[in-house]
Coordinates of C-alpha atoms and ligand atoms in Angstrom, one line a residue:
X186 CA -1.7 10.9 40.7
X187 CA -4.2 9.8 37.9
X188 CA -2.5 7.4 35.8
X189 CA -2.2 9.0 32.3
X190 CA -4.9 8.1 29.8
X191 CA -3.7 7.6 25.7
X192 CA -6.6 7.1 22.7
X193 CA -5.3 5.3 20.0
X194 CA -7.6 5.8 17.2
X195 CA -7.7 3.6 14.2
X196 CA -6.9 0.0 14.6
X197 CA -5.2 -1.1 11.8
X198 CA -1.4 -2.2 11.8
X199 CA 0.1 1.2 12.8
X200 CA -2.6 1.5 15.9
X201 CA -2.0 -2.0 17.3
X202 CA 1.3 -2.0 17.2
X203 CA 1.6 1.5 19.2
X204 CA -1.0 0.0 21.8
X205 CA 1.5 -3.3 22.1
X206 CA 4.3 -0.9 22.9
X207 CA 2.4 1.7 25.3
X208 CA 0.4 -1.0 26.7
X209 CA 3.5 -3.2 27.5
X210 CA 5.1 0.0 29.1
X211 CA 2.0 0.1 31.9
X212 CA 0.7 3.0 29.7
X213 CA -3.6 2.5 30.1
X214 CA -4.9 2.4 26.0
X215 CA -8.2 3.1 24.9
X216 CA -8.4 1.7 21.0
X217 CA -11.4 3.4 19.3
X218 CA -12.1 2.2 16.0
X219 CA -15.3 2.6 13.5
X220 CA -15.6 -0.5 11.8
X221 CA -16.9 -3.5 14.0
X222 CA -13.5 -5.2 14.0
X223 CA -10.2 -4.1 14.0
X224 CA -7.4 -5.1 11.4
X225 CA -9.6 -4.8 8.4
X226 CA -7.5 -4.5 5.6
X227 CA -4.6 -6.4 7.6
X228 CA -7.2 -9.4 6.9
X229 CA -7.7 -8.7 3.7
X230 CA -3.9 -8.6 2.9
X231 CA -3.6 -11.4 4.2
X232 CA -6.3 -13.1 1.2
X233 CA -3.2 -12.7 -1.8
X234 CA -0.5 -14.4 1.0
X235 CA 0.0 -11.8 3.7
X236 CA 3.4 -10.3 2.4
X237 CA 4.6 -9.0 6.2
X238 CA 8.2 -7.7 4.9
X239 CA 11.4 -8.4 2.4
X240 CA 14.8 -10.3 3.0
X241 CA 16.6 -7.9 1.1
X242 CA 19.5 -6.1 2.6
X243 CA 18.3 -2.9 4.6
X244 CA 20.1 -0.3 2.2
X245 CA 18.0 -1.6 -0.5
X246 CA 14.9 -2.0 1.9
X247 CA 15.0 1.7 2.8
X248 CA 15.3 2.7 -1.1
X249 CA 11.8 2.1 -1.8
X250 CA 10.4 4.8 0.2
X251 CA 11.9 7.0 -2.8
X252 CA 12.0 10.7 -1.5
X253 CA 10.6 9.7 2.1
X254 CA 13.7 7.5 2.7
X255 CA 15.2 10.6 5.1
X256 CA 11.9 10.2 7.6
X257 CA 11.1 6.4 7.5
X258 CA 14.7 5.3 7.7
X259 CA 15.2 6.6 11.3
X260 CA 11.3 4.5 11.6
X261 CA 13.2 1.4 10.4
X262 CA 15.9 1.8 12.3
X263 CA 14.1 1.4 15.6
X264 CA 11.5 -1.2 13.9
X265 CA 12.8 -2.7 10.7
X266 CA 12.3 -5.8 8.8
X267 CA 13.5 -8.4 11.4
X268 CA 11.9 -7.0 14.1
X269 CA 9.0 -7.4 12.2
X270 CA 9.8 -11.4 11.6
X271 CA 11.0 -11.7 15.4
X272 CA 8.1 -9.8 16.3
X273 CA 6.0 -12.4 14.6
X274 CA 7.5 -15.4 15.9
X275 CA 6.9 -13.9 19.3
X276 CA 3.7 -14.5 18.5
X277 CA 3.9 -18.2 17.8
X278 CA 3.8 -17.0 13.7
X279 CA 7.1 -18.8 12.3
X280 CA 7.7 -16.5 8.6
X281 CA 9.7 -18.0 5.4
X282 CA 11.7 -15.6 3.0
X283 CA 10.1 -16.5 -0.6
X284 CA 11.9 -16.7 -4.1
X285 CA 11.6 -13.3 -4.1
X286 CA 12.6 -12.1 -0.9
X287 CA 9.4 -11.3 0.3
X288 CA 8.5 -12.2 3.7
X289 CA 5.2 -14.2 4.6
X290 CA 3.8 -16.0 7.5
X291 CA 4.4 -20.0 7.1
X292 CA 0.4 -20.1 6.5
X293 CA 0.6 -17.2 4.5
X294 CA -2.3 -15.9 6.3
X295 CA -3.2 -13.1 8.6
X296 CA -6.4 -14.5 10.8
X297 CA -3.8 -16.4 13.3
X298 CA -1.6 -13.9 13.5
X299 CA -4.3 -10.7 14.1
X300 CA -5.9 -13.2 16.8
X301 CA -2.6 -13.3 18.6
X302 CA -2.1 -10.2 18.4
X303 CA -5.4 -9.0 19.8
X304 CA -4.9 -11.8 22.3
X305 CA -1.9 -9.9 23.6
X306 CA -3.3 -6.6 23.9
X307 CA -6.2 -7.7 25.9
X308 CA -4.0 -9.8 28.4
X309 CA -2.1 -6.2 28.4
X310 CA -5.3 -4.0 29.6
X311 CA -6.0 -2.2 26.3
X312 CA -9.5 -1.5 25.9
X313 CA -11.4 -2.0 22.4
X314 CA -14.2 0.4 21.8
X315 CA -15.7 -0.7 18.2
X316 CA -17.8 1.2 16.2
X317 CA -16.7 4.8 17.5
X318 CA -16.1 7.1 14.1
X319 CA -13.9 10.1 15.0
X320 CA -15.3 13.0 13.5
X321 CA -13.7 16.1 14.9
X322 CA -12.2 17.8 17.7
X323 CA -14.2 19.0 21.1
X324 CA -13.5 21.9 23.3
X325 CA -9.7 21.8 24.0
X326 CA -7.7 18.6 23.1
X327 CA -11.3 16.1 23.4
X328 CA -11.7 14.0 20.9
X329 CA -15.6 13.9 19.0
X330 CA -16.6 10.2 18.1
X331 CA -20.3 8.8 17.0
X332 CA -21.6 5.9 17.9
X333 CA -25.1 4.1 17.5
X334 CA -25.7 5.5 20.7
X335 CA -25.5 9.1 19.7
X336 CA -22.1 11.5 20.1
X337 CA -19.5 11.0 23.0
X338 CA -16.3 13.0 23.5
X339 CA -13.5 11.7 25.1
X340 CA -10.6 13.4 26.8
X341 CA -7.0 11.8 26.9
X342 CA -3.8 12.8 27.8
X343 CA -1.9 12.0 24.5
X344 CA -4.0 10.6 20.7
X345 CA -2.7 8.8 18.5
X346 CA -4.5 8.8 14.9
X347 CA -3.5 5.7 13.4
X348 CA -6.8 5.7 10.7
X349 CA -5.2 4.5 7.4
X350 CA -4.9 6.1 3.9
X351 CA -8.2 6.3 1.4
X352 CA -7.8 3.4 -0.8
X353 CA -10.5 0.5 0.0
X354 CA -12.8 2.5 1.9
X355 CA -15.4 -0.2 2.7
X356 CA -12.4 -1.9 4.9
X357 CA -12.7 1.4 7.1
X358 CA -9.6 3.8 6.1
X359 CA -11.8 6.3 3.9
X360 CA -9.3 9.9 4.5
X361 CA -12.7 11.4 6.3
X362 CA -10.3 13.1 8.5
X363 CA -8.8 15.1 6.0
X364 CA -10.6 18.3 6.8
X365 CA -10.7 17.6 10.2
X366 CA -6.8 18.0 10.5
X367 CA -6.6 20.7 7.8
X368 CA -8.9 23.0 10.1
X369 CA -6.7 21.8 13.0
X370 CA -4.0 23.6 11.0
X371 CA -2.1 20.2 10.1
X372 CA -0.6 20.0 6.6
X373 CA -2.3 17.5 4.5
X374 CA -1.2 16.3 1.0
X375 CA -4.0 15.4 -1.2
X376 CA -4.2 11.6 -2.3
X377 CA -3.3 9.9 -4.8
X378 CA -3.4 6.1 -5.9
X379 CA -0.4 4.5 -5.3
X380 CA 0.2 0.9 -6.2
X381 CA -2.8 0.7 -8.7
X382 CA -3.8 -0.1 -12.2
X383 CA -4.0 2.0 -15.2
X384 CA -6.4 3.2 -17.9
X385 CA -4.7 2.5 -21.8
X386 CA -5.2 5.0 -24.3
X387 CA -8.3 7.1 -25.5
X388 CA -9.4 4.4 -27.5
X389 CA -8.8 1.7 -24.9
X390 CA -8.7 -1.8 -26.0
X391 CA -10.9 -3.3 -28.7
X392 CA -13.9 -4.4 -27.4
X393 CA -12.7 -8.0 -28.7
X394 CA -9.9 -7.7 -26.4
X395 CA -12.1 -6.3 -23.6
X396 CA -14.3 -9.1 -23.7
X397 CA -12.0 -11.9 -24.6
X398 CA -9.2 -11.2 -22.2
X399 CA -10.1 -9.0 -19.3
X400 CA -9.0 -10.6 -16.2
X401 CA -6.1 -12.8 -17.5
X402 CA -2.9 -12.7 -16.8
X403 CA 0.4 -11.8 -18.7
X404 CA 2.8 -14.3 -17.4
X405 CA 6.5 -14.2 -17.9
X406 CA 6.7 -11.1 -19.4
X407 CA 9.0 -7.6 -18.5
X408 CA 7.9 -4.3 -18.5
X409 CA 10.2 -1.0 -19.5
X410 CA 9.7 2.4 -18.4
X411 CA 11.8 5.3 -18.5
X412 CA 10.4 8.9 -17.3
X413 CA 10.9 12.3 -18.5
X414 CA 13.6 12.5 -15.5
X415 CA 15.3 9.9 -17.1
X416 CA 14.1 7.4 -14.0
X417 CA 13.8 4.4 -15.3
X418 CA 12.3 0.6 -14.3
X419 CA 12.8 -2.7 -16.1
X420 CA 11.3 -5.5 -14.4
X421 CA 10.2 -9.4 -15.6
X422 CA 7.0 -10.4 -13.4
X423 CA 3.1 -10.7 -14.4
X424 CA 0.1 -8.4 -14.6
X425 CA -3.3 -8.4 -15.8
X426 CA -5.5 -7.3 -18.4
X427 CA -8.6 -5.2 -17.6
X428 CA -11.4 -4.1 -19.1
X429 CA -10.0 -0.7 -19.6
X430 CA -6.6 -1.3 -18.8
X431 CA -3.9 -3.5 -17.2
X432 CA -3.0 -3.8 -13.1
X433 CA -1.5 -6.3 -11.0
X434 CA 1.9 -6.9 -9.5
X435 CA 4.0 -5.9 -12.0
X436 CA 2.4 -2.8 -13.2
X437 CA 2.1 -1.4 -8.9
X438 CA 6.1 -1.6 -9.5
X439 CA 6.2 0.7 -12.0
X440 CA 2.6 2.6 -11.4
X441 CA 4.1 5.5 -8.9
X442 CA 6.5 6.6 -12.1
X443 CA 3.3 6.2 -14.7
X444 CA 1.5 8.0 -12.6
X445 CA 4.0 10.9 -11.8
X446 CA 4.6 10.9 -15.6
X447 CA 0.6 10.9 -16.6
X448 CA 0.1 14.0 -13.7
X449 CA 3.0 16.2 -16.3
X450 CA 2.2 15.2 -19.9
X451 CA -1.0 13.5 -19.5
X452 CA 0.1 10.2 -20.8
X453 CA 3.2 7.8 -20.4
X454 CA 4.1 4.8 -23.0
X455 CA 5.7 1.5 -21.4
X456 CA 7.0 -1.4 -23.1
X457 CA 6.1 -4.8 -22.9
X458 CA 8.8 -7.5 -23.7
X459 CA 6.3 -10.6 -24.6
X460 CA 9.5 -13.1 -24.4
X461 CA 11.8 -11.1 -21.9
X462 CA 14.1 -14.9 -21.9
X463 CA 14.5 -15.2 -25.8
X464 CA 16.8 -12.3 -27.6
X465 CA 16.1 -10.1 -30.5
X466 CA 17.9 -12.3 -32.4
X467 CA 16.3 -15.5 -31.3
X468 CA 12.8 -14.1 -31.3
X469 CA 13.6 -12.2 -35.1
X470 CA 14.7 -15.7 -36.3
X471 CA 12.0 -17.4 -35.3
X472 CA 9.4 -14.6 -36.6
X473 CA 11.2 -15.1 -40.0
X474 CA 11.0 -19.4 -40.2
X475 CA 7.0 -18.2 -40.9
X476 CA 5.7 -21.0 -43.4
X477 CA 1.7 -20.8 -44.2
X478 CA 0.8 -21.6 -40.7
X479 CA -0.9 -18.5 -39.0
X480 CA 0.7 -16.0 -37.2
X481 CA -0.8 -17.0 -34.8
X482 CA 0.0 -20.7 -34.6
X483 CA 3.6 -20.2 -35.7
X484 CA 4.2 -18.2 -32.8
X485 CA 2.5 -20.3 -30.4
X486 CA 4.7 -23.5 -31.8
X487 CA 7.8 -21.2 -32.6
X488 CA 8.2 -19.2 -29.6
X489 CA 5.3 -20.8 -26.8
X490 CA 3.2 -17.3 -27.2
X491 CA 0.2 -17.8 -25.5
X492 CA -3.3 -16.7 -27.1
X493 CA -3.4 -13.1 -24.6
X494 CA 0.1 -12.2 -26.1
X495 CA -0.7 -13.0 -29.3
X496 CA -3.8 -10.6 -29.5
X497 CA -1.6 -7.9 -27.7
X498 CA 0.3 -8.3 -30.8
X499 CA -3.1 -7.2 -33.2
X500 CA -3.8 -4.6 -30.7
X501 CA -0.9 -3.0 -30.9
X502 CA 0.7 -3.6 -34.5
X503 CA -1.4 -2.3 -37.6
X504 CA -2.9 -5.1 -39.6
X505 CA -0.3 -4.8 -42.7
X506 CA 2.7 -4.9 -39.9
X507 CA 1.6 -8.3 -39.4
X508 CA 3.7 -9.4 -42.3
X509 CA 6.7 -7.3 -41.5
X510 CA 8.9 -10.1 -39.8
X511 CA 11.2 -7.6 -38.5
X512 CA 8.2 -5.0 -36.7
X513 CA 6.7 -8.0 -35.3
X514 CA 9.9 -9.7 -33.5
X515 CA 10.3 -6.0 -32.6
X516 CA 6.5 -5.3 -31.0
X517 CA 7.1 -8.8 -29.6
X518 CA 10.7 -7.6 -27.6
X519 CA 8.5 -4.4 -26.4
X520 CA 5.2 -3.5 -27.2
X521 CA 4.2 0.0 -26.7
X522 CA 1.2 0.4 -24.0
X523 CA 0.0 3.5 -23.4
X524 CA -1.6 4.9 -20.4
X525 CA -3.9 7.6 -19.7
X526 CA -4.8 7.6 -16.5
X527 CA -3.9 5.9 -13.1
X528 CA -7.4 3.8 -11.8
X529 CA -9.1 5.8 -8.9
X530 CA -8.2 6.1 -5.3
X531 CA -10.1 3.8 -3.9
X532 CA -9.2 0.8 -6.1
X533 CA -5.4 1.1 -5.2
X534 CA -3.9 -0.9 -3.1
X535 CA -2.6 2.0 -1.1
X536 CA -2.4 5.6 -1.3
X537 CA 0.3 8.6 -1.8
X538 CA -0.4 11.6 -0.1
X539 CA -1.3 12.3 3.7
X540 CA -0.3 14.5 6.7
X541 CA 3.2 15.9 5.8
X542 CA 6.0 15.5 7.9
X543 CA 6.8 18.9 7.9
X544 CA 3.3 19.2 9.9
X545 CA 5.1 16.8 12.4
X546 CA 8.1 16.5 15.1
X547 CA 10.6 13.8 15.2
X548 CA 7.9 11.6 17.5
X549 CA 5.3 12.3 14.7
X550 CA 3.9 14.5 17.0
X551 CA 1.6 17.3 15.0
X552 CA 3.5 20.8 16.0
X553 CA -0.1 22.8 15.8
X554 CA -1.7 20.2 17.9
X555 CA 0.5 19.2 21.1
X556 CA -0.4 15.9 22.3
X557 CA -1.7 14.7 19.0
X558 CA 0.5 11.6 17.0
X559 CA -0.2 10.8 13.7
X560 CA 0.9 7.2 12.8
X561 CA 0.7 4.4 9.1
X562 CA -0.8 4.8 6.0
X563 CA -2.2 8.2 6.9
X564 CA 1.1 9.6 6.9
X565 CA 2.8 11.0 3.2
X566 CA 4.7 8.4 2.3
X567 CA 4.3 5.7 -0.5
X568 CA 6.1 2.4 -1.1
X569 CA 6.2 -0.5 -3.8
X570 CA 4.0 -3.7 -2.6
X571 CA 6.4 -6.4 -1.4
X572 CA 6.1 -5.7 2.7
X573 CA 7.0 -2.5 2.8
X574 CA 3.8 -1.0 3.8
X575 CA 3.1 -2.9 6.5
X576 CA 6.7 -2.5 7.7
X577 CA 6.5 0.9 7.7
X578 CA 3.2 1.3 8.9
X579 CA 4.5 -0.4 12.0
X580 CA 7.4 0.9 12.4
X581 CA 5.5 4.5 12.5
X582 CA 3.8 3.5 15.3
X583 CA 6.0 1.8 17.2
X584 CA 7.6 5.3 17.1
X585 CA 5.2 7.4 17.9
X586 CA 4.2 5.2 20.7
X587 CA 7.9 5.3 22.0
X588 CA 7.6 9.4 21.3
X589 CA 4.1 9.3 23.7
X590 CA 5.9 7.4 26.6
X591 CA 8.7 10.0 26.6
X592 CA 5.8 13.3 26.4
X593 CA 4.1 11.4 29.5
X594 CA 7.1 10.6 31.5
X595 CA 7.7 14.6 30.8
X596 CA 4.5 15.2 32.3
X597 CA 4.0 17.3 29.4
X598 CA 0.0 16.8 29.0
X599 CA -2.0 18.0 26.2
X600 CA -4.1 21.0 27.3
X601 CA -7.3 19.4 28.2
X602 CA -5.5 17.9 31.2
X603 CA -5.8 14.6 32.6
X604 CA -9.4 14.0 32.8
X605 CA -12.0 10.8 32.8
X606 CA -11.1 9.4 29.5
X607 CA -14.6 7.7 27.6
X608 CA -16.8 9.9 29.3
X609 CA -20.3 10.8 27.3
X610 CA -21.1 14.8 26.8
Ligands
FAD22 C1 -5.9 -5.7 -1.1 C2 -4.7 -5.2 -0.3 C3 -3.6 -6.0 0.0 C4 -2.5 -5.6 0.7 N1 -1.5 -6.4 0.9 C5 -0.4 -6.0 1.6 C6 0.7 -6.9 1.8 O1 0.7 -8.1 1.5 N2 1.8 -6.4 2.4 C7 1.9 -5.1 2.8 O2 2.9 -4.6 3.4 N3 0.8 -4.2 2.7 C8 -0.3 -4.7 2.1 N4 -1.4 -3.8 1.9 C9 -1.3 -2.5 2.5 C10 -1.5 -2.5 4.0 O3 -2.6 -3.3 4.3 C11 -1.7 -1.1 4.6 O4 -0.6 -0.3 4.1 C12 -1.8 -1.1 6.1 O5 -2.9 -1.8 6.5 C13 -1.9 0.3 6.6 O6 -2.0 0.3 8.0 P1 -2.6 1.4 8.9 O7 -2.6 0.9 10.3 O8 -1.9 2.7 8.6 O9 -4.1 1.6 8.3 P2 -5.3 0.6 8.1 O10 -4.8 -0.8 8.1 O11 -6.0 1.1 7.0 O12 -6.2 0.9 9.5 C14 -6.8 2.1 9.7 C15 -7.9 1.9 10.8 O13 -8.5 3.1 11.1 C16 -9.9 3.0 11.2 N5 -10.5 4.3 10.9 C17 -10.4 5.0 9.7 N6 -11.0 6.2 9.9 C18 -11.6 6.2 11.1 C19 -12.3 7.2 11.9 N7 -12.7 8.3 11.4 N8 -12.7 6.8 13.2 C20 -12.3 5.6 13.7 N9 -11.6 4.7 13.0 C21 -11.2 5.0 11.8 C22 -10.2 1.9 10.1 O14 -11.5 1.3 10.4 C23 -9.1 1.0 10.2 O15 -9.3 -0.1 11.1 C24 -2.5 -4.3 1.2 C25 -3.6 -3.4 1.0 C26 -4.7 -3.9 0.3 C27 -5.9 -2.9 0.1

């Protein structure tokens, strides 16, 4: 008998880990990918300190995939957190649990551990075919790619699309395929940024802030949110000012309620505690011990405030507030922010939105297209930064690679049939 032939498409984190498991099982794997290289945005993940997963306990783990927790805990179950660090170490890549719980490689980096990785599969049989762009479906099951030298289809008994969400297109995952699996019949959600900055206000900031300030951080500070659902986020952490806006760490905690509040009423205020380890108390006394100095100064002496939270104080507080002791201590314990509108797609650090798994079976199989997995980013789900994505990415396909051995030890083919996988039309 032919030996069954899988395409995995996309090789990212979700696609490499399903051809490690299907390749370790005997299971023959052709990888097609567009870019040149593989692991794209796993690289440049790995630029900030690749974060691979978190220490904290797995009840709280699974939390953060909000209303998705019911279809990626099962994911988890079978390839959580640890499996991810023992996975790693398998690899010769030793990982260290931060002050915050989050999980990185010892070298924080990603290069050493993608070339192990890619080592493996290649000592395992899977074959790498670069610079092959799905674009469609061909008669039957075959899958369409172009390639520099011209269109080829390729037949296989069981795909996997592992091709990413839409955020940082230039790193390959661009959500080309959207109408491809939506004429397919496959239920897609439409994106939205997830982990990403915001626009402030209509009137944005002054163009002295702008200029001044855009690109430094806010460090030490907490930010306060609470929705019109009464869901509500308090955090202490750092972000950055913008030219039109704020982002960084601190604001992708909160950005999935922003943006969920922005989408209802068009806008959503947070707060900004400037001195989130002094008290009201503390920070009103030392407001009030004002002498001639500037505010400016006597803050910076008084209370250590540093010259981007001072002028968030100006942009935020009318000029005659200035003197009200009580308003500033007040702005200074939470400064209203508002924000108008999350930054676009492709700027976020990942994206909400994606094949639904209603469209899907337990395996992630798509019920309208037998033989077809869907696997990563690409799926609708959304999580916090903090090692969740790639957890889960990887855990998906790890899952629907386990879900692809069971279909082909069924013998239950995809229509097409076995045929010559790779074979130009
Ligand atoms: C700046 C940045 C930093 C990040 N840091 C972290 C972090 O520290 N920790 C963390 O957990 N997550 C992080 N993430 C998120 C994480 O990298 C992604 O969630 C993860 O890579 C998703 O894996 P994936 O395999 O689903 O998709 P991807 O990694 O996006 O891979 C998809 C692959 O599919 C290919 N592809 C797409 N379309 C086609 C097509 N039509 N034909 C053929 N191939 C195609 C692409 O070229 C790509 O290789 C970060 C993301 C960004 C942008």
């Amino acid at each position: 008998m032919t030996q069954p032939q899988i395409a995995i498409i996309g090789g990212g984190p979700a696609g490499l880990m399903a051809a490690e498991r299907l390749s370790a099982a005997g299971v023959q794997v052709d990888l097609f990918d567009a870019m040149p290289s593989v692991g794209r945005k796993f690289l440049l993940a790995g630029r900030g300190g690749l974060n691979l997963t978190h220490a904290e306990p797995f009840a709280d783990f699974v939390q953060r995939f909000g209303a998705r927790r019911p279809q990626i805990e099962p994911m988890l179950e079978m390839f959580g957190p640890q499996a991810l660090r023992d996975w790693a170490q398998g690899l010769g890549i030793e990982t260290f649990v931060g002050t915050s719980r989050r999980v990185f490689p010892t070298d924080m980096k990603a290069a050493p551990l993608l070339r192990a990785w890619l080592h493996r599969l290649r000592a395992a049989g899977v074959r790498f075919h670069m610079r092959h762009r799905w674009i469609g479906f061909a008669q039957g099951a075959a899958l369409r790619f172009a390639t520099s030298d011209g269109e080829v289809t390729v037949r296989a008994d069981a795909a996997l699309l592992a091709l990413g969400g839409a955020s940082w297109p230039r790193l390959g995952s661009d959500g080309s395929w959207v109408p491809l699996l939506r004429e397919r019949g496959i239920d897609v959600a439409p994106w939205q940024p997830a982990n990403c900055g915001f626009d402030i206000g209509a009137s944005g900031w002054t163009p002295f802030f702008a200029e001044r300030f855009a690109g430094q951080p806010f460090k030490s500070v907490a930010i306060a949110f609470e929705d019109g659902q009464g869901r509500r986020f308090a955090r202490k952490g750092e972000f950055v000012a913008t030219a039109t806006g704020i982002e960084g760490s601190l604001v992708y905690a909160v950005s999935a309620l922003l943006r969920d509040q922005i989408a209802v009423h068009g806008r959503a205020t947070l707060h900004v505690d400037l001195l989130p380890d002094r008290s009201p108390a503390q920070v009103l006394a030392a407001v009030q011990q004002r002498g001639a100095k500037s505010l400016g100064s006597h803050l910076k002496s008084r209370l250590g405030l540093d010259a981007i939270k001072s002028a968030l104080l100006h942009e935020v507080l009318p000029r005659e507030a200035l003197h009200d002791a009580a308003r500033v201590a007040a702005t200074l314990k939470a400064a209203p922010l508002t924000v108008t509108a999350p930054r676009p797609v492709d700027e976020a650090i990942s994206t909400a939105g994606g094949v639904r798994f209603e469209a899907l079976d337990a395996g992630l199989m798509a019920t309208a297209a037998p033989g077809l997995f869907i696997a990563g980013e690409m799926l609708d789900w959304e999580a916090p930064t903090g090692g969740y994505l790639l957890t889960a990415s990887m855990a998906s396909g790890a899952v629907a690679a386990s879900a692809m051995r069971a279909r082909l030890a069924d013998g239950r083919l995809v229509p097409s049939g076995p045929a010559d996988v790779y074979s130009p039309r």
